[in-house]
mmCIF file of C-alpha atoms (C1' of nucleotides) in Angstrom:
data_model
loop_
_atom_site.group_PDB
_atom_site.id
_atom_site.type_symbol
_atom_site.label_atom_id
_atom_site.label_comp_id
_atom_site.label_asym_id
_atom_site.label_seq_id
_atom_site.Cartn_x
_atom_site.Cartn_y
_atom_site.Cartn_z
ATOM 1 C CA MET A 1 -97.400 -83.081 -156.143
ATOM 2 C CA GLY A 2 -100.855 -84.332 -157.100
ATOM 3 C CA GLU A 3 -102.865 -81.270 -157.994
ATOM 4 C CA ARG A 4 -100.125 -79.593 -159.940
ATOM 5 C CA THR A 5 -99.392 -82.739 -161.921
ATOM 6 C CA ASP A 6 -103.051 -83.082 -162.788
ATOM 7 C CA LEU A 7 -103.239 -79.494 -163.949
ATOM 8 C CA VAL A 8 -100.242 -79.968 -166.171
ATOM 9 C CA ALA A 9 -101.737 -83.128 -167.629
ATOM 10 C CA ASP A 10 -105.026 -81.308 -168.275
ATOM 11 C CA ILE A 11 -103.235 -78.552 -170.105
ATOM 12 C CA ILE A 12 -101.334 -80.971 -172.303
ATOM 13 C CA ASP A 13 -104.535 -82.822 -173.091
ATOM 14 C CA ASP A 14 -106.264 -79.600 -174.065
ATOM 15 C CA ILE A 15 -103.467 -78.693 -176.416
ATOM 16 C CA ARG A 16 -103.680 -82.081 -178.032
ATOM 17 C CA ARG A 17 -107.427 -81.667 -178.423
ATOM 18 C CA VAL A 18 -106.968 -78.378 -180.220
ATOM 19 C CA PHE A 19 -104.462 -80.041 -182.551
ATOM 20 C CA GLN A 20 -106.868 -82.853 -183.271
ATOM 21 C CA VAL A 21 -109.876 -80.658 -183.909
ATOM 22 C CA VAL A 22 -107.951 -78.651 -186.448
ATOM 23 C CA ASN A 23 -106.991 -81.880 -188.188
ATOM 24 C CA GLU A 24 -110.513 -83.253 -188.059
ATOM 25 C CA HIS A 25 -111.843 -80.057 -189.545
ATOM 26 C CA SER A 26 -109.385 -80.380 -192.380
ATOM 27 C CA LYS A 27 -110.750 -83.821 -193.203
ATOM 28 C CA ASP A 28 -114.258 -82.430 -193.055
ATOM 29 C CA VAL A 29 -113.359 -79.801 -195.613
ATOM 30 C CA GLU A 30 -112.053 -82.563 -197.847
ATOM 31 C CA ARG A 31 -115.313 -84.448 -197.688
ATOM 32 C CA ARG A 32 -117.330 -81.362 -198.526
ATOM 33 C CA THR A 33 -115.252 -79.815 -201.305
ATOM 34 C CA GLY A 34 -113.353 -82.740 -202.790
ATOM 35 C CA ILE A 35 -110.028 -81.016 -202.217
ATOM 36 C CA THR A 36 -107.761 -81.378 -199.211
ATOM 37 C CA GLY A 37 -107.222 -78.846 -196.437
ATOM 38 C CA PRO A 38 -103.795 -77.721 -197.655
ATOM 39 C CA GLN A 39 -105.131 -77.405 -201.195
ATOM 40 C CA LEU A 40 -108.011 -75.227 -200.035
ATOM 41 C CA TRP A 41 -105.634 -73.152 -197.970
ATOM 42 C CA ALA A 42 -103.437 -72.707 -201.030
ATOM 43 C CA ILE A 43 -106.411 -71.698 -203.167
ATOM 44 C CA LYS A 44 -107.441 -69.081 -200.618
ATOM 45 C CA THR A 45 -103.879 -67.797 -200.491
ATOM 46 C CA ILE A 46 -103.782 -67.544 -204.265
ATOM 47 C CA ALA A 47 -107.186 -65.849 -204.358
ATOM 48 C CA GLU A 48 -105.954 -63.188 -201.951
ATOM 49 C CA GLY A 49 -102.759 -62.410 -203.814
ATOM 50 C CA ALA A 50 -103.239 -63.433 -207.444
ATOM 51 C CA PRO A 51 -101.185 -63.331 -209.500
ATOM 52 C CA ILE A 52 -98.782 -64.571 -206.847
ATOM 53 C CA MET A 53 -95.319 -66.114 -206.962
ATOM 54 C CA VAL A 54 -94.727 -69.672 -205.818
ATOM 55 C CA SER A 55 -92.282 -68.526 -203.165
ATOM 56 C CA ASP A 56 -94.833 -66.038 -201.822
ATOM 57 C CA ILE A 57 -97.375 -68.787 -201.463
ATOM 58 C CA ALA A 58 -94.804 -70.832 -199.571
ATOM 59 C CA ALA A 59 -94.006 -67.875 -197.294
ATOM 60 C CA ARG A 60 -97.642 -67.139 -196.505
ATOM 61 C CA MET A 61 -98.389 -70.756 -195.767
ATOM 62 C CA HIS A 62 -95.088 -71.278 -193.915
ATOM 63 C CA LEU A 63 -94.328 -74.205 -196.149
ATOM 64 C CA HIS A 64 -91.293 -75.300 -198.118
ATOM 65 C CA ALA A 65 -91.338 -74.335 -201.800
ATOM 66 C CA ALA A 66 -91.003 -77.999 -202.756
ATOM 67 C CA THR A 67 -94.217 -78.763 -200.893
ATOM 68 C CA VAL A 68 -96.051 -75.972 -202.677
ATOM 69 C CA VAL A 69 -94.898 -77.275 -206.047
ATOM 70 C CA GLY A 70 -96.642 -80.558 -205.314
ATOM 71 C CA ILE A 71 -99.839 -78.874 -204.190
ATOM 72 C CA LEU A 72 -99.849 -76.656 -207.276
ATOM 73 C CA ASP A 73 -99.345 -79.693 -209.503
ATOM 74 C CA ARG A 74 -102.499 -81.195 -208.079
ATOM 75 C CA LEU A 75 -104.508 -77.986 -208.260
ATOM 76 C CA GLU A 76 -103.447 -77.510 -211.859
ATOM 77 C CA SER A 77 -104.307 -81.068 -212.827
ATOM 78 C CA ARG A 78 -107.777 -80.495 -211.361
ATOM 79 C CA GLY A 79 -108.185 -77.356 -213.394
ATOM 80 C CA LEU A 80 -108.440 -75.084 -210.354
ATOM 81 C CA ALA A 81 -105.238 -73.055 -210.778
ATOM 82 C CA ARG A 82 -102.902 -72.047 -213.549
ATOM 83 C CA ARG A 83 -99.161 -71.295 -213.736
ATOM 84 C CA VAL A 84 -97.992 -68.377 -215.880
ATOM 85 C CA ARG A 85 -94.282 -67.872 -216.535
ATOM 86 C CA SER A 86 -93.418 -64.195 -216.074
ATOM 87 C CA GLN A 87 -92.087 -62.343 -219.124
ATOM 88 C CA GLU A 88 -90.039 -59.716 -217.258
ATOM 89 C CA ASP A 89 -88.196 -62.179 -215.036
ATOM 90 C CA ARG A 90 -88.337 -65.575 -216.597
ATOM 91 C CA ARG A 91 -87.372 -67.335 -213.384
ATOM 92 C CA VAL A 92 -90.674 -66.272 -211.860
ATOM 93 C CA VAL A 93 -93.892 -68.241 -212.089
ATOM 94 C CA ARG A 94 -97.142 -66.458 -211.275
ATOM 95 C CA VAL A 95 -100.075 -68.484 -210.095
ATOM 96 C CA GLU A 96 -103.723 -67.576 -210.546
ATOM 97 C CA LEU A 97 -107.066 -69.309 -210.247
ATOM 98 C CA THR A 98 -109.135 -70.601 -213.130
ATOM 99 C CA GLY A 99 -112.832 -69.758 -213.328
ATOM 100 C CA GLN A 100 -113.560 -73.083 -211.682
ATOM 101 C CA GLY A 101 -111.083 -72.313 -208.936
ATOM 102 C CA GLU A 102 -112.709 -68.962 -208.275
ATOM 103 C CA ARG A 103 -116.135 -70.509 -208.086
ATOM 104 C CA LEU A 104 -114.863 -73.039 -205.578
ATOM 105 C CA VAL A 105 -113.173 -70.499 -203.343
ATOM 106 C CA LYS A 106 -116.376 -68.504 -203.116
ATOM 107 C CA LYS A 107 -118.507 -71.271 -201.727
ATOM 108 C CA ALA A 108 -115.815 -73.203 -199.845
ATOM 109 C CA PRO A 109 -115.916 -73.359 -196.063
ATOM 110 C CA GLU A 110 -113.430 -71.559 -193.887
ATOM 111 C CA VAL A 111 -109.975 -72.929 -193.368
ATOM 112 C CA ALA A 112 -109.323 -74.352 -189.923
ATOM 113 C CA GLN A 113 -108.606 -70.965 -188.408
ATOM 114 C CA GLY A 114 -111.987 -69.638 -189.453
ATOM 115 C CA LEU A 115 -113.578 -72.063 -187.068
ATOM 116 C CA LEU A 116 -111.568 -70.731 -184.174
ATOM 117 C CA VAL A 117 -112.021 -67.126 -185.145
ATOM 118 C CA ALA A 118 -115.783 -67.450 -185.361
ATOM 119 C CA GLY A 119 -115.940 -69.062 -181.948
ATOM 120 C CA LEU A 120 -113.614 -66.589 -180.294
ATOM 121 C CA GLU A 121 -115.483 -63.591 -181.626
ATOM 122 C CA ARG A 122 -118.496 -64.647 -179.651
ATOM 123 C CA LEU A 123 -116.640 -64.355 -176.333
ATOM 124 C CA HIS A 124 -116.476 -61.318 -174.056
ATOM 125 C CA THR A 125 -113.430 -59.120 -174.318
ATOM 126 C CA LYS A 126 -112.424 -60.023 -170.782
ATOM 127 C CA ASN A 127 -112.354 -63.685 -171.700
ATOM 128 C CA LEU A 128 -110.337 -63.018 -174.784
ATOM 129 C CA LYS A 129 -107.741 -61.166 -172.761
ATOM 130 C CA SER A 130 -107.412 -63.991 -170.308
ATOM 131 C CA ILE A 131 -107.043 -66.579 -173.050
ATOM 132 C CA ALA A 132 -104.470 -64.448 -174.846
ATOM 133 C CA ALA A 133 -102.473 -64.047 -171.643
ATOM 134 C CA SER A 134 -102.487 -67.767 -170.976
ATOM 135 C CA LEU A 135 -101.310 -68.631 -174.455
ATOM 136 C CA ASP A 136 -98.624 -66.006 -174.184
ATOM 137 C CA GLN A 137 -97.329 -67.862 -171.173
ATOM 138 C CA LEU A 138 -97.272 -71.113 -173.098
ATOM 139 C CA VAL A 139 -95.384 -69.428 -175.897
ATOM 140 C CA ASP A 140 -92.942 -68.002 -173.388
ATOM 141 C CA ILE A 141 -92.378 -71.406 -171.894
ATOM 142 C CA LEU A 142 -91.588 -72.829 -175.257
ATOM 143 C CA GLY A 143 -89.162 -70.048 -175.912
ATOM 144 C CA ALA A 144 -91.010 -69.438 -179.108
ATOM 145 C CA GLN A 145 -90.189 -65.791 -179.340
ATOM 146 C CA GLY A 146 -88.163 -66.109 -182.512
ATOM 147 C CA ILE A 147 -90.840 -68.010 -184.378
ATOM 148 C CA PRO A 148 -92.419 -66.215 -187.311
ATOM 149 C CA PRO A 149 -95.951 -65.188 -186.412
ATOM 150 C CA LYS A 150 -98.920 -64.390 -188.550
ATOM 151 C CA LEU A 151 -100.707 -66.141 -191.288
ATOM 152 C CA ILE A 152 -103.817 -65.529 -193.260
ATOM 153 C CA LEU A 153 -105.383 -63.339 -190.639
ATOM 154 C CA SER A 154 -103.027 -60.441 -191.050
ATOM 155 C CA PRO A 155 -102.318 -59.931 -194.751
ATOM 156 C CA GLU A 156 -99.371 -57.694 -193.993
ATOM 157 C CA VAL A 157 -96.398 -58.894 -191.925
ATOM 158 C CA ASN A 158 -95.547 -62.134 -193.580
ATOM 159 C CA LYS A 159 -91.862 -62.642 -194.075
ATOM 160 C CA PRO A 160 -90.250 -66.049 -194.457
ATOM 161 C CA VAL A 161 -87.667 -65.803 -191.648
ATOM 162 C CA ARG A 162 -86.779 -69.442 -191.856
ATOM 163 C CA GLN A 163 -83.194 -69.535 -192.994
ATOM 164 C CA THR A 164 -82.032 -71.059 -189.700
ATOM 165 C CA ARG A 165 -81.768 -74.511 -191.224
ATOM 166 C CA ARG A 166 -78.578 -76.444 -190.992
ATOM 167 C CA THR A 167 -77.716 -80.066 -191.579
ATOM 168 C CA ALA A 168 -76.566 -82.502 -188.942
ATOM 169 C CA LYS A 169 -74.209 -84.208 -191.333
ATOM 170 C CA MET B 1 -114.187 -53.893 -183.650
ATOM 171 C CA GLY B 2 -110.460 -53.173 -183.451
ATOM 172 C CA GLU B 3 -109.342 -54.418 -180.075
ATOM 173 C CA ARG B 4 -111.362 -57.595 -180.163
ATOM 174 C CA THR B 5 -110.140 -58.448 -183.638
ATOM 175 C CA ASP B 6 -106.560 -57.947 -182.517
ATOM 176 C CA LEU B 7 -107.039 -60.163 -179.511
ATOM 177 C CA VAL B 8 -108.469 -62.908 -181.662
ATOM 178 C CA ALA B 9 -105.561 -62.612 -184.089
ATOM 179 C CA ASP B 10 -103.090 -62.780 -181.186
ATOM 180 C CA ILE B 11 -104.693 -65.935 -179.904
ATOM 181 C CA ILE B 12 -104.581 -67.615 -183.279
ATOM 182 C CA ASP B 13 -100.950 -66.638 -183.679
ATOM 183 C CA ASP B 14 -100.077 -68.084 -180.303
ATOM 184 C CA ILE B 15 -101.736 -71.349 -181.171
ATOM 185 C CA ARG B 16 -99.773 -71.517 -184.387
ATOM 186 C CA ARG B 17 -96.571 -70.814 -182.492
ATOM 187 C CA VAL B 18 -97.205 -73.684 -180.148
ATOM 188 C CA PHE B 19 -97.793 -75.949 -183.155
ATOM 189 C CA GLN B 20 -94.559 -74.820 -184.719
ATOM 190 C CA VAL B 21 -92.433 -75.193 -181.635
ATOM 191 C CA VAL B 22 -93.595 -78.744 -181.182
ATOM 192 C CA ASN B 23 -92.636 -79.460 -184.782
ATOM 193 C CA GLU B 24 -89.286 -77.723 -184.458
ATOM 194 C CA HIS B 25 -88.520 -79.728 -181.373
ATOM 195 C CA SER B 26 -89.282 -82.885 -183.278
ATOM 196 C CA LYS B 27 -86.686 -81.950 -185.879
ATOM 197 C CA ASP B 28 -84.228 -81.172 -183.128
ATOM 198 C CA VAL B 29 -84.672 -84.637 -181.710
ATOM 199 C CA GLU B 30 -83.938 -86.005 -185.144
ATOM 200 C CA ARG B 31 -80.681 -84.117 -185.382
ATOM 201 C CA ARG B 32 -79.576 -85.320 -181.980
ATOM 202 C CA THR B 33 -80.575 -88.985 -182.063
ATOM 203 C CA GLY B 34 -80.609 -89.833 -185.750
ATOM 204 C CA ILE B 35 -84.187 -91.038 -185.580
ATOM 205 C CA THR B 36 -87.314 -89.011 -186.252
ATOM 206 C CA GLY B 37 -89.802 -87.710 -183.696
ATOM 207 C CA PRO B 38 -92.479 -90.286 -184.488
ATOM 208 C CA GLN B 39 -89.865 -93.051 -184.342
ATOM 209 C CA LEU B 40 -88.661 -91.912 -180.952
ATOM 210 C CA TRP B 41 -92.216 -91.661 -179.720
ATOM 211 C CA ALA B 42 -92.844 -95.196 -180.955
ATOM 212 C CA ILE B 43 -89.721 -96.460 -179.224
ATOM 213 C CA LYS B 44 -90.796 -94.895 -175.946
ATOM 214 C CA THR B 45 -94.242 -96.407 -176.364
ATOM 215 C CA ILE B 46 -92.720 -99.820 -176.982
ATOM 216 C CA ALA B 47 -90.366 -99.444 -174.029
ATOM 217 C CA GLU B 48 -93.302 -98.747 -171.738
ATOM 218 C CA GLY B 49 -95.393 -101.694 -172.853
ATOM 219 C CA ALA B 50 -93.066 -104.307 -174.311
ATOM 220 C CA PRO B 51 -93.878 -106.803 -175.554
ATOM 221 C CA ILE B 52 -96.689 -104.820 -177.123
ATOM 222 C CA MET B 53 -99.088 -105.472 -180.014
ATOM 223 C CA VAL B 54 -98.969 -103.333 -183.128
ATOM 224 C CA SER B 55 -102.566 -102.253 -182.621
ATOM 225 C CA ASP B 56 -101.789 -101.200 -179.051
ATOM 226 C CA ILE B 57 -98.949 -99.018 -180.267
ATOM 227 C CA ALA B 58 -101.330 -97.432 -182.765
ATOM 228 C CA ALA B 59 -103.923 -96.823 -180.045
ATOM 229 C CA ARG B 60 -101.457 -95.237 -177.651
ATOM 230 C CA MET B 61 -100.033 -92.997 -180.315
ATOM 231 C CA HIS B 62 -103.457 -92.257 -181.814
ATOM 232 C CA LEU B 63 -102.202 -93.361 -185.194
ATOM 233 C CA HIS B 64 -103.522 -95.659 -187.877
ATOM 234 C CA ALA B 65 -102.153 -99.184 -187.806
ATOM 235 C CA ALA B 66 -100.875 -98.761 -191.351
ATOM 236 C CA THR B 67 -98.763 -95.822 -190.232
ATOM 237 C CA VAL B 68 -97.297 -97.826 -187.374
ATOM 238 C CA VAL B 69 -96.347 -100.639 -189.744
ATOM 239 C CA GLY B 70 -94.183 -98.210 -191.685
ATOM 240 C CA ILE B 71 -92.541 -96.829 -188.580
ATOM 241 C CA LEU B 72 -91.835 -100.339 -187.294
ATOM 242 C CA ASP B 73 -90.323 -101.308 -190.637
ATOM 243 C CA ARG B 74 -87.844 -98.473 -190.280
ATOM 244 C CA LEU B 75 -87.081 -99.189 -186.619
ATOM 245 C CA GLU B 76 -86.514 -102.831 -187.443
ATOM 246 C CA SER B 77 -84.231 -102.064 -190.366
ATOM 247 C CA ARG B 78 -82.162 -99.890 -188.060
ATOM 248 C CA GLY B 79 -81.885 -102.692 -185.556
ATOM 249 C CA LEU B 80 -83.746 -100.824 -182.813
ATOM 250 C CA ALA B 81 -86.869 -102.958 -182.549
ATOM 251 C CA ARG B 82 -87.913 -106.518 -183.274
ATOM 252 C CA ARG B 83 -91.185 -108.185 -184.313
ATOM 253 C CA VAL B 84 -92.118 -111.501 -182.738
ATOM 254 C CA ARG B 85 -95.080 -113.474 -184.045
ATOM 255 C CA SER B 86 -97.146 -114.755 -181.128
ATOM 256 C CA GLN B 87 -97.478 -118.509 -180.734
ATOM 257 C CA GLU B 88 -100.848 -118.550 -178.952
ATOM 258 C CA ASP B 89 -102.594 -116.282 -181.460
ATOM 259 C CA ARG B 90 -100.724 -116.329 -184.697
ATOM 260 C CA ARG B 91 -102.432 -113.157 -185.952
ATOM 261 C CA VAL B 92 -100.697 -111.182 -183.244
ATOM 262 C CA VAL B 93 -97.283 -109.584 -183.587
ATOM 263 C CA ARG B 94 -95.498 -108.501 -180.438
ATOM 264 C CA VAL B 95 -92.927 -105.760 -180.659
ATOM 265 C CA GLU B 96 -89.949 -105.310 -178.375
ATOM 266 C CA LEU B 97 -86.747 -103.319 -178.350
ATOM 267 C CA THR B 98 -83.318 -104.662 -179.171
ATOM 268 C CA GLY B 99 -80.402 -103.960 -176.879
ATOM 269 C CA GLN B 100 -79.484 -101.053 -179.079
ATOM 270 C CA GLY B 101 -83.038 -99.740 -178.921
ATOM 271 C CA GLU B 102 -83.016 -99.904 -175.140
ATOM 272 C CA ARG B 103 -79.735 -98.061 -174.936
ATOM 273 C CA LEU B 104 -81.133 -95.352 -177.186
ATOM 274 C CA VAL B 105 -84.335 -94.889 -175.243
ATOM 275 C CA LYS B 106 -82.360 -94.392 -172.047
ATOM 276 C CA LYS B 107 -80.358 -91.461 -173.249
ATOM 277 C CA ALA B 108 -82.861 -89.976 -175.728
ATOM 278 C CA PRO B 109 -84.380 -86.577 -175.023
ATOM 279 C CA GLU B 110 -87.998 -86.099 -174.084
ATOM 280 C CA VAL B 111 -90.711 -86.256 -176.683
ATOM 281 C CA ALA B 112 -92.288 -82.906 -177.519
ATOM 282 C CA GLN B 113 -94.606 -82.983 -174.544
ATOM 283 C CA GLY B 114 -91.747 -83.298 -172.140
ATOM 284 C CA LEU B 115 -90.665 -79.835 -173.103
ATOM 285 C CA LEU B 116 -94.037 -78.405 -172.220
ATOM 286 C CA VAL B 117 -94.386 -80.395 -169.052
ATOM 287 C CA ALA B 118 -91.022 -79.280 -167.748
ATOM 288 C CA GLY B 119 -91.859 -75.655 -168.415
ATOM 289 C CA LEU B 120 -95.326 -75.813 -166.913
ATOM 290 C CA GLU B 121 -94.114 -77.454 -163.759
ATOM 291 C CA ARG B 122 -92.101 -74.380 -162.979
ATOM 292 C CA LEU B 123 -95.184 -72.157 -162.860
ATOM 293 C CA HIS B 124 -97.277 -71.280 -159.821
ATOM 294 C CA THR B 125 -100.430 -73.259 -159.259
ATOM 295 C CA LYS B 126 -102.532 -70.153 -159.783
ATOM 296 C CA ASN B 127 -101.031 -69.682 -163.220
ATOM 297 C CA LEU B 128 -101.595 -73.281 -164.093
ATOM 298 C CA LYS B 129 -105.250 -72.984 -163.175
ATOM 299 C CA SER B 130 -105.696 -69.943 -165.328
ATOM 300 C CA ILE B 131 -104.010 -71.548 -168.316
ATOM 301 C CA ALA B 132 -106.075 -74.694 -167.897
ATOM 302 C CA ALA B 133 -109.274 -72.637 -167.776
ATOM 303 C CA SER B 134 -108.359 -70.729 -170.909
ATOM 304 C CA LEU B 135 -107.575 -73.844 -172.870
ATOM 305 C CA ASP B 136 -110.807 -75.384 -171.678
ATOM 306 C CA GLN B 137 -112.598 -72.490 -173.281
ATOM 307 C CA LEU B 138 -110.783 -73.048 -176.537
ATOM 308 C CA VAL B 139 -111.702 -76.698 -176.442
ATOM 309 C CA ASP B 140 -115.301 -75.756 -175.741
ATOM 310 C CA ILE B 141 -115.329 -73.408 -178.690
ATOM 311 C CA LEU B 142 -114.078 -76.136 -180.935
ATOM 312 C CA GLY B 143 -116.708 -78.491 -179.658
ATOM 313 C CA ALA B 144 -113.982 -80.952 -178.945
ATOM 314 C CA GLN B 145 -115.761 -82.721 -176.116
ATOM 315 C CA GLY B 146 -115.963 -86.047 -177.926
ATOM 316 C CA ILE B 147 -112.295 -86.128 -178.823
ATOM 317 C CA PRO B 148 -110.199 -88.789 -177.133
ATOM 318 C CA PRO B 149 -107.745 -87.145 -174.782
ATOM 319 C CA LYS B 150 -104.647 -88.542 -173.223
ATOM 320 C CA LEU B 151 -101.369 -89.752 -174.430
ATOM 321 C CA ILE B 152 -98.150 -90.740 -172.845
ATOM 322 C CA LEU B 153 -98.746 -88.702 -169.761
ATOM 323 C CA SER B 154 -101.511 -90.816 -168.346
ATOM 324 C CA PRO B 155 -100.605 -94.459 -168.829
ATOM 325 C CA GLU B 156 -104.140 -95.573 -168.027
ATOM 326 C CA VAL B 157 -107.165 -94.364 -169.985
ATOM 327 C CA ASN B 158 -106.066 -94.989 -173.492
ATOM 328 C CA LYS B 159 -108.758 -96.483 -175.631
ATOM 329 C CA PRO B 160 -108.883 -96.089 -179.382
ATOM 330 C CA VAL B 161 -112.364 -94.508 -179.651
ATOM 331 C CA ARG B 162 -111.875 -93.688 -183.274
ATOM 332 C CA GLN B 163 -114.454 -95.797 -185.064
ATOM 333 C CA THR B 164 -116.415 -92.726 -186.175
ATOM 334 C CA ARG B 165 -114.902 -92.897 -189.629
ATOM 335 C CA ARG B 166 -117.112 -93.004 -192.639
ATOM 336 C CA THR B 167 -116.420 -92.601 -196.331
ATOM 337 C CA ALA B 168 -117.632 -89.752 -198.477
ATOM 338 C CA LYS B 169 -118.069 -92.069 -201.459
ATOM 339 C "C1'" DT C 1 -67.295 -58.074 -220.145
ATOM 340 C "C1'" DG C 2 -66.575 -62.408 -218.044
ATOM 341 C "C1'" DG C 3 -67.220 -64.926 -213.990
ATOM 342 C "C1'" DT C 4 -69.368 -65.781 -209.649
ATOM 343 C "C1'" DA C 5 -73.141 -65.435 -206.547
ATOM 344 C "C1'" DT C 6 -77.956 -65.298 -205.901
ATOM 345 C "C1'" DT C 7 -82.643 -66.348 -206.807
ATOM 346 C "C1'" DA C 8 -86.930 -69.033 -208.494
ATOM 347 C "C1'" DG C 9 -88.605 -73.076 -209.308
ATOM 348 C "C1'" DT C 10 -88.316 -78.084 -209.934
ATOM 349 C "C1'" DT C 11 -86.809 -82.853 -209.121
ATOM 350 C "C1'" DT C 12 -85.455 -86.588 -206.156
ATOM 351 C "C1'" DG C 13 -85.516 -89.215 -202.071
ATOM 352 C "C1'" DT C 14 -87.227 -90.055 -197.358
ATOM 353 C "C1'" DA C 15 -90.778 -90.135 -193.839
ATOM 354 C "C1'" DC C 16 -95.215 -89.567 -192.136
ATOM 355 C "C1'" DA C 17 -100.450 -90.326 -192.202
ATOM 356 C "C1'" DC C 18 -104.606 -92.332 -193.629
ATOM 357 C "C1'" DA C 19 -108.360 -95.132 -196.257
ATOM 358 C "C1'" DA C 20 -109.324 -99.169 -198.631
ATOM 359 C "C1'" DA C 21 -108.337 -103.632 -200.046
ATOM 360 C "C1'" DC C 22 -106.197 -107.894 -198.938
ATOM 361 C "C1'" DT C 23 -104.239 -112.171 -196.244
ATOM 362 C "C1'" DA C 24 -104.108 -115.109 -192.504
ATOM 363 C "C1'" DT C 25 -106.030 -116.580 -188.369
ATOM 364 C "C1'" DT C 26 -109.381 -117.151 -184.858
ATOM 365 C "C1'" DG C 27 -114.299 -117.080 -183.059
ATOM 366 C "C1'" DC C 28 -118.847 -118.029 -183.378
ATOM 367 C "C1'" DT C 29 -123.011 -120.199 -184.862
ATOM 368 C "C1'" DC C 30 -126.098 -123.294 -186.685
ATOM 369 C "C1'" DG D 1 -117.673 -129.424 -187.932
ATOM 370 C "C1'" DA D 2 -118.432 -126.391 -192.104
ATOM 371 C "C1'" DG D 3 -119.178 -121.585 -193.050
ATOM 372 C "C1'" DC D 4 -119.261 -116.887 -192.052
ATOM 373 C "C1'" DA D 5 -117.981 -112.961 -189.229
ATOM 374 C "C1'" DA D 6 -114.461 -110.614 -186.759
ATOM 375 C "C1'" DT D 7 -109.664 -109.519 -185.799
ATOM 376 C "C1'" DA D 8 -104.463 -108.462 -186.574
ATOM 377 C "C1'" DG D 9 -101.467 -107.077 -189.528
ATOM 378 C "C1'" DT D 10 -99.880 -105.801 -194.154
ATOM 379 C "C1'" DT D 11 -100.021 -103.782 -198.807
ATOM 380 C "C1'" DT D 12 -101.331 -100.226 -202.015
ATOM 381 C "C1'" DG D 13 -102.326 -95.660 -203.429
ATOM 382 C "C1'" DT D 14 -102.748 -90.669 -202.463
ATOM 383 C "C1'" DG D 15 -101.347 -86.505 -200.228
ATOM 384 C "C1'" DT D 16 -98.632 -83.866 -197.461
ATOM 385 C "C1'" DA D 17 -93.781 -82.075 -195.771
ATOM 386 C "C1'" DC D 18 -88.948 -81.261 -196.013
ATOM 387 C "C1'" DA D 19 -83.758 -81.341 -197.343
ATOM 388 C "C1'" DA D 20 -80.606 -81.576 -200.917
ATOM 389 C "C1'" DA D 21 -79.346 -81.424 -205.531
ATOM 390 C "C1'" DC D 22 -80.247 -79.451 -209.850
ATOM 391 C "C1'" DT D 23 -81.582 -76.085 -213.851
ATOM 392 C "C1'" DA D 24 -82.370 -71.714 -215.620
ATOM 393 C "C1'" DA D 25 -82.202 -66.962 -215.266
ATOM 394 C "C1'" DT D 26 -80.701 -62.667 -213.243
ATOM 395 C "C1'" DA D 27 -77.613 -59.690 -210.394
ATOM 396 C "C1'" DC D 28 -73.363 -58.219 -208.988
ATOM 397 C "C1'" DC D 29 -68.636 -57.127 -209.325
ATOM 398 C "C1'" DA D 30 -63.936 -56.756 -210.367
#
DNA sequence: TGGTATTAGTTTGTACACAAACTATTGCTC
DNA sequence: GAGCAATAGTTTGTGTACAAACTAATACCA
């Protein structure tokens, strides 16, 4: 039972390391740009889809709308983004970047994923396949099939799919 | 550039899925036990080391002491844990579980990792080796060598190692 | 057309998570 | 043994993150 247990422990440790590096990188971004990781992510999301609805930002970032409202408040108070109430449908708010916001997004570093992408692209195709297969197995184990995929990397395919919330009351 | 790009995107997606499943599981724990994932994790950490110092809890959970203080406040107000000021060194606070806390820890589900561990242990050794190798590559890419590993799974080896903090002032 | 359901966004309340500042205590040094 | 450094824990302030309740506007439908 020794070798197998060690392997399992190694795998868990590796996963935790990946988590931590992504978090560390986020703090690094904050030191370099003055805004936080989520804020930068939001700015990049806005830049890609402007003018974009609040709920679309939430969907693309896989966040709750209430969370996005807070992030937008802070971006707006820093003069990086701007909310514009739609005239056709007055429930809708469209978000766009200010000139300052656009300048920042141009010279800002990559979001956490960029780090991974850059590193992976340097590997051989054979390696990539093996890594992809391994992660697929992890995902299978976790029964994560129903989880919404995608993110920034694939601009299409980005539905919410998260209505499966119920209360325990 | 097509196939490689797709592979990279798949890998990133898988990583995000693993993140999400761990988070979902944490919410599931909350629905079933009434306490949050971090609180349950803290309780298990206390159960393993009681009576245990606040700073030791922080080290084992890789959290900031200030964060642990908040979690302990909530555990204490729910009658699950108890703070005892040490008599030998009056700076020290030792934390232990109440009877209710001990009952809860006995019948509580596994922390997020448990889910992964259980699934991995069902795989063949060959598979485990391949997954471990793939994750090692990811960790290499991220340059995560210096990151402190470990967690609950290996009771030994659990030093803080996080003094590399500096301000960006 | 009047009423109900749905949708978009916001507000409120709770829980992390961390840095920095602060208090109390202990250790160390001259 | 007085004074300063180090240590343990807490407090304060900021920023996520989400559920639930709420407001305003639009859509649907009988």
